Amino acid sequence: MKNEMDALGMDERQRQSWLLANRATLMIVGLVWLFMIARDLYYEEVPYFLIIMVPVFATVRFMAYKYYNRK
C-alpha cells in the first residue's frame, strides 16, 4: 500500500524527517488538548467530552497499530 511518503518519492532521510515531524505534531496536539482540559477545570467546568476522548483516541490508535502490524 502506498503512503504519502511513497507518493512524494522521499528517500530514507526525508522519510525519517517526515515521521519525526508527525510525532512532534501529535505531541503538540496532545499538549494543547491537556491545556484545554486544565483550563476548563480551572474555570470549574468539567470537560467531559475532552476527558472521554483521551482513551477513545488511544484505543483507535492501538487498533490501527494492531491492524497495520498484522501484515
Short mmCIF file of N, CA, C and O in Angstrom, two decimals:
data_model
loop_
_atom_site.label_atom_id
_atom_site.label_comp_id
_atom_site.label_asym_id
_atom_site.label_seq_id
_atom_site.Cartn_x
_atom_site.Cartn_y
_atom_site.Cartn_z
N MET A 1 0.84 -1.17 0.00
CA MET A 1 0.00 0.00 0.00
C MET A 1 0.90 1.24 0.00
O MET A 1 1.82 1.35 0.79
N LYS A 2 0.62 2.16 -0.92
CA LYS A 2 1.39 3.40 -0.98
C LYS A 2 0.92 4.35 0.12
O LYS A 2 -0.25 4.41 0.46
N ASN A 3 1.88 5.08 0.65
CA ASN A 3 1.54 6.12 1.61
C ASN A 3 2.04 7.45 1.06
O ASN A 3 2.58 7.54 -0.05
N GLU A 4 1.85 8.51 1.85
CA GLU A 4 2.24 9.83 1.36
C GLU A 4 3.74 9.94 1.12
O GLU A 4 4.19 10.68 0.24
N MET A 5 4.54 9.19 1.86
CA MET A 5 5.98 9.23 1.67
C MET A 5 6.37 8.63 0.32
O MET A 5 7.26 9.13 -0.36
N ASP A 6 5.67 7.56 -0.07
CA ASP A 6 5.92 6.96 -1.39
C ASP A 6 5.45 7.90 -2.50
O ASP A 6 6.13 8.06 -3.52
N ALA A 7 4.29 8.51 -2.31
CA ALA A 7 3.73 9.41 -3.32
C ALA A 7 4.63 10.62 -3.56
O ALA A 7 4.74 11.11 -4.69
N LEU A 8 5.32 11.07 -2.50
CA LEU A 8 6.21 12.21 -2.64
C LEU A 8 7.63 11.80 -3.05
O LEU A 8 8.49 12.65 -3.25
N GLY A 9 7.87 10.49 -3.16
CA GLY A 9 9.18 10.00 -3.60
C GLY A 9 10.30 10.33 -2.63
O GLY A 9 11.39 10.71 -3.04
N MET A 10 10.05 10.16 -1.34
CA MET A 10 11.03 10.51 -0.32
C MET A 10 12.11 9.44 -0.19
O MET A 10 11.82 8.25 -0.31
N ASP A 11 13.33 9.90 0.10
CA ASP A 11 14.39 8.96 0.41
C ASP A 11 14.34 8.68 1.93
O ASP A 11 13.49 9.22 2.63
N GLU A 12 15.25 7.84 2.43
CA GLU A 12 15.21 7.44 3.84
C GLU A 12 15.36 8.62 4.79
O GLU A 12 14.70 8.67 5.83
N ARG A 13 16.23 9.56 4.46
CA ARG A 13 16.42 10.73 5.33
C ARG A 13 15.15 11.56 5.39
O ARG A 13 14.74 12.00 6.46
N GLN A 14 14.49 11.75 4.25
CA GLN A 14 13.26 12.52 4.20
C GLN A 14 12.13 11.78 4.93
O GLN A 14 11.31 12.40 5.61
N ARG A 15 12.10 10.45 4.79
CA ARG A 15 11.08 9.66 5.49
C ARG A 15 11.23 9.81 7.00
O ARG A 15 10.25 9.97 7.72
N GLN A 16 12.47 9.74 7.47
CA GLN A 16 12.72 9.89 8.91
C GLN A 16 12.29 11.27 9.38
O GLN A 16 11.66 11.40 10.44
N SER A 17 12.60 12.30 8.62
CA SER A 17 12.19 13.66 8.98
C SER A 17 10.67 13.78 9.00
O SER A 17 10.10 14.43 9.89
N TRP A 18 10.00 13.16 8.04
CA TRP A 18 8.54 13.19 7.97
C TRP A 18 7.93 12.53 9.22
O TRP A 18 7.01 13.07 9.83
N LEU A 19 8.48 11.38 9.59
CA LEU A 19 7.95 10.68 10.77
C LEU A 19 8.22 11.46 12.05
O LEU A 19 7.36 11.50 12.94
N LEU A 20 9.37 12.09 12.15
CA LEU A 20 9.67 12.91 13.32
C LEU A 20 8.74 14.13 13.39
O LEU A 20 8.29 14.52 14.46
N ALA A 21 8.45 14.72 12.23
CA ALA A 21 7.53 15.86 12.19
C ALA A 21 6.13 15.41 12.61
O ALA A 21 5.43 16.13 13.34
N ASN A 22 5.71 14.23 12.17
CA ASN A 22 4.41 13.70 12.58
C ASN A 22 4.36 13.48 14.09
O ASN A 22 3.37 13.80 14.74
N ARG A 23 5.43 12.94 14.64
CA ARG A 23 5.48 12.71 16.09
C ARG A 23 5.40 14.03 16.84
O ARG A 23 4.66 14.15 17.82
N ALA A 24 6.16 15.02 16.39
CA ALA A 24 6.14 16.33 17.05
C ALA A 24 4.74 16.95 16.98
O ALA A 24 4.26 17.53 17.96
N THR A 25 4.09 16.81 15.83
CA THR A 25 2.74 17.35 15.68
C THR A 25 1.78 16.69 16.65
O THR A 25 0.97 17.37 17.30
N LEU A 26 1.85 15.37 16.77
CA LEU A 26 0.98 14.66 17.71
C LEU A 26 1.24 15.09 19.15
O LEU A 26 0.31 15.22 19.95
N MET A 27 2.49 15.32 19.48
CA MET A 27 2.82 15.76 20.84
C MET A 27 2.26 17.15 21.12
O MET A 27 1.71 17.40 22.21
N ILE A 28 2.36 18.04 20.16
CA ILE A 28 1.83 19.39 20.33
C ILE A 28 0.31 19.36 20.47
O ILE A 28 -0.27 20.02 21.34
N VAL A 29 -0.35 18.56 19.62
CA VAL A 29 -1.81 18.44 19.72
C VAL A 29 -2.20 17.88 21.09
O VAL A 29 -3.15 18.35 21.72
N GLY A 30 -1.46 16.90 21.57
CA GLY A 30 -1.73 16.33 22.90
C GLY A 30 -1.56 17.35 24.00
O GLY A 30 -2.37 17.42 24.93
N LEU A 31 -0.52 18.16 23.92
CA LEU A 31 -0.31 19.20 24.93
C LEU A 31 -1.41 20.25 24.90
O LEU A 31 -1.88 20.70 25.95
N VAL A 32 -1.85 20.64 23.71
CA VAL A 32 -2.95 21.60 23.59
C VAL A 32 -4.23 20.99 24.19
O VAL A 32 -4.97 21.67 24.90
N TRP A 33 -4.46 19.70 23.91
CA TRP A 33 -5.63 19.02 24.45
C TRP A 33 -5.59 19.03 25.98
O TRP A 33 -6.59 19.34 26.64
N LEU A 34 -4.44 18.72 26.56
CA LEU A 34 -4.30 18.73 28.02
C LEU A 34 -4.48 20.14 28.57
O LEU A 34 -5.09 20.33 29.63
N PHE A 35 -3.97 21.14 27.86
CA PHE A 35 -4.17 22.53 28.28
C PHE A 35 -5.65 22.89 28.30
O PHE A 35 -6.13 23.56 29.21
N MET A 36 -6.39 22.43 27.28
CA MET A 36 -7.82 22.72 27.22
C MET A 36 -8.56 22.08 28.39
O MET A 36 -9.46 22.69 28.98
N ILE A 37 -8.17 20.85 28.76
CA ILE A 37 -8.77 20.19 29.91
C ILE A 37 -8.45 20.96 31.18
O ILE A 37 -9.33 21.24 32.00
N ALA A 38 -7.18 21.32 31.36
CA ALA A 38 -6.76 22.06 32.56
C ALA A 38 -7.47 23.41 32.65
O ALA A 38 -7.89 23.82 33.74
N ARG A 39 -7.62 24.09 31.53
CA ARG A 39 -8.30 25.39 31.53
C ARG A 39 -9.75 25.24 31.97
O ARG A 39 -10.23 26.02 32.80
N ASP A 40 -10.43 24.25 31.42
CA ASP A 40 -11.82 24.04 31.82
C ASP A 40 -11.93 23.69 33.30
O ASP A 40 -12.83 24.17 34.00
N LEU A 41 -11.04 22.86 33.79
CA LEU A 41 -11.05 22.52 35.22
C LEU A 41 -10.76 23.73 36.08
O LEU A 41 -11.34 23.89 37.16
N TYR A 42 -9.87 24.59 35.61
CA TYR A 42 -9.54 25.81 36.35
C TYR A 42 -10.77 26.71 36.50
O TYR A 42 -10.99 27.33 37.55
N TYR A 43 -11.57 26.79 35.45
CA TYR A 43 -12.78 27.61 35.48
C TYR A 43 -13.98 26.84 36.04
O TYR A 43 -15.12 27.24 35.86
N GLU A 44 -13.69 25.75 36.72
CA GLU A 44 -14.68 24.92 37.40
C GLU A 44 -15.76 24.38 36.47
O GLU A 44 -16.92 24.26 36.85
N GLU A 45 -15.36 24.05 35.26
CA GLU A 45 -16.23 23.36 34.32
C GLU A 45 -15.61 21.99 34.08
O GLU A 45 -14.40 21.86 33.98
N VAL A 46 -16.44 20.98 34.03
CA VAL A 46 -15.92 19.64 33.80
C VAL A 46 -15.99 19.35 32.30
O VAL A 46 -17.08 19.28 31.73
N PRO A 47 -14.82 19.20 31.66
CA PRO A 47 -14.79 18.95 30.21
C PRO A 47 -14.99 17.47 29.89
O PRO A 47 -14.07 16.77 29.48
N TYR A 48 -16.21 17.00 30.08
CA TYR A 48 -16.49 15.57 29.90
C TYR A 48 -16.04 15.06 28.54
O TYR A 48 -15.39 14.02 28.44
N PHE A 49 -16.40 15.78 27.49
CA PHE A 49 -16.06 15.31 26.15
C PHE A 49 -14.55 15.19 25.97
O PHE A 49 -14.06 14.18 25.46
N LEU A 50 -13.81 16.20 26.39
CA LEU A 50 -12.36 16.16 26.23
C LEU A 50 -11.74 15.00 27.00
O LEU A 50 -10.84 14.32 26.50
N ILE A 51 -12.21 14.78 28.21
CA ILE A 51 -11.65 13.72 29.04
C ILE A 51 -12.01 12.35 28.47
O ILE A 51 -11.16 11.44 28.41
N ILE A 52 -13.24 12.18 28.02
CA ILE A 52 -13.67 10.89 27.49
C ILE A 52 -12.93 10.55 26.19
O ILE A 52 -12.62 9.40 25.92
N MET A 53 -12.61 11.56 25.40
CA MET A 53 -11.98 11.31 24.11
C MET A 53 -10.52 10.86 24.23
O MET A 53 -9.98 10.28 23.29
N VAL A 54 -9.86 11.11 25.35
CA VAL A 54 -8.46 10.68 25.52
C VAL A 54 -8.34 9.16 25.37
O VAL A 54 -7.57 8.68 24.52
N PRO A 55 -9.07 8.36 26.14
CA PRO A 55 -8.95 6.90 25.94
C PRO A 55 -9.55 6.43 24.61
O PRO A 55 -9.10 5.41 24.07
N VAL A 56 -10.52 7.16 24.09
CA VAL A 56 -11.09 6.79 22.79
C VAL A 56 -10.01 6.91 21.71
O VAL A 56 -9.82 6.00 20.89
N PHE A 57 -9.29 8.03 21.69
CA PHE A 57 -8.22 8.20 20.70
C PHE A 57 -7.12 7.17 20.90
O PHE A 57 -6.56 6.66 19.93
N ALA A 58 -6.79 6.87 22.16
CA ALA A 58 -5.77 5.85 22.43
C ALA A 58 -6.20 4.49 21.91
O ALA A 58 -5.39 3.75 21.33
N THR A 59 -7.47 4.16 22.08
CA THR A 59 -7.99 2.88 21.59
C THR A 59 -7.97 2.82 20.06
O THR A 59 -7.55 1.82 19.47
N VAL A 60 -8.37 3.90 19.42
CA VAL A 60 -8.35 3.95 17.96
C VAL A 60 -6.92 3.79 17.45
O VAL A 60 -6.66 3.03 16.51
N ARG A 61 -5.98 4.47 18.08
CA ARG A 61 -4.58 4.36 17.66
C ARG A 61 -4.06 2.94 17.85
O ARG A 61 -3.37 2.40 17.00
N PHE A 62 -4.39 2.32 18.99
CA PHE A 62 -3.95 0.96 19.26
C PHE A 62 -4.55 -0.02 18.25
O PHE A 62 -3.85 -0.91 17.75
N MET A 63 -5.82 0.13 17.95
CA MET A 63 -6.48 -0.76 16.99
C MET A 63 -5.88 -0.57 15.59
O MET A 63 -5.68 -1.55 14.86
N ALA A 64 -5.58 0.67 15.21
CA ALA A 64 -4.93 0.91 13.92
C ALA A 64 -3.54 0.27 13.90
O ALA A 64 -3.14 -0.33 12.90
N TYR A 65 -2.82 0.38 15.00
CA TYR A 65 -1.50 -0.26 15.09
C TYR A 65 -1.61 -1.77 14.91
O TYR A 65 -0.86 -2.37 14.15
N LYS A 66 -2.56 -2.39 15.64
CA LYS A 66 -2.74 -3.83 15.54
C LYS A 66 -3.13 -4.24 14.11
O LYS A 66 -2.65 -5.24 13.59
N TYR A 67 -3.99 -3.44 13.47
CA TYR A 67 -4.41 -3.74 12.11
C TYR A 67 -3.25 -3.68 11.14
O TYR A 67 -3.04 -4.58 10.34
N TYR A 68 -2.47 -2.60 11.19
CA TYR A 68 -1.37 -2.44 10.25
C TYR A 68 -0.19 -3.34 10.59
O TYR A 68 0.60 -3.69 9.72
N ASN A 69 -0.06 -3.74 11.83
CA ASN A 69 1.05 -4.59 12.26
C ASN A 69 0.83 -6.05 11.83
O ASN A 69 1.78 -6.82 11.75
N ARG A 70 -0.40 -6.44 11.55
CA ARG A 70 -0.67 -7.83 11.21
C ARG A 70 -0.18 -8.19 9.83
O ARG A 70 -0.09 -9.35 9.48
N LYS A 71 0.14 -7.23 9.00
CA LYS A 71 0.57 -7.51 7.64
C LYS A 71 2.04 -7.84 7.58
O LYS A 71 2.84 -7.43 8.29
#
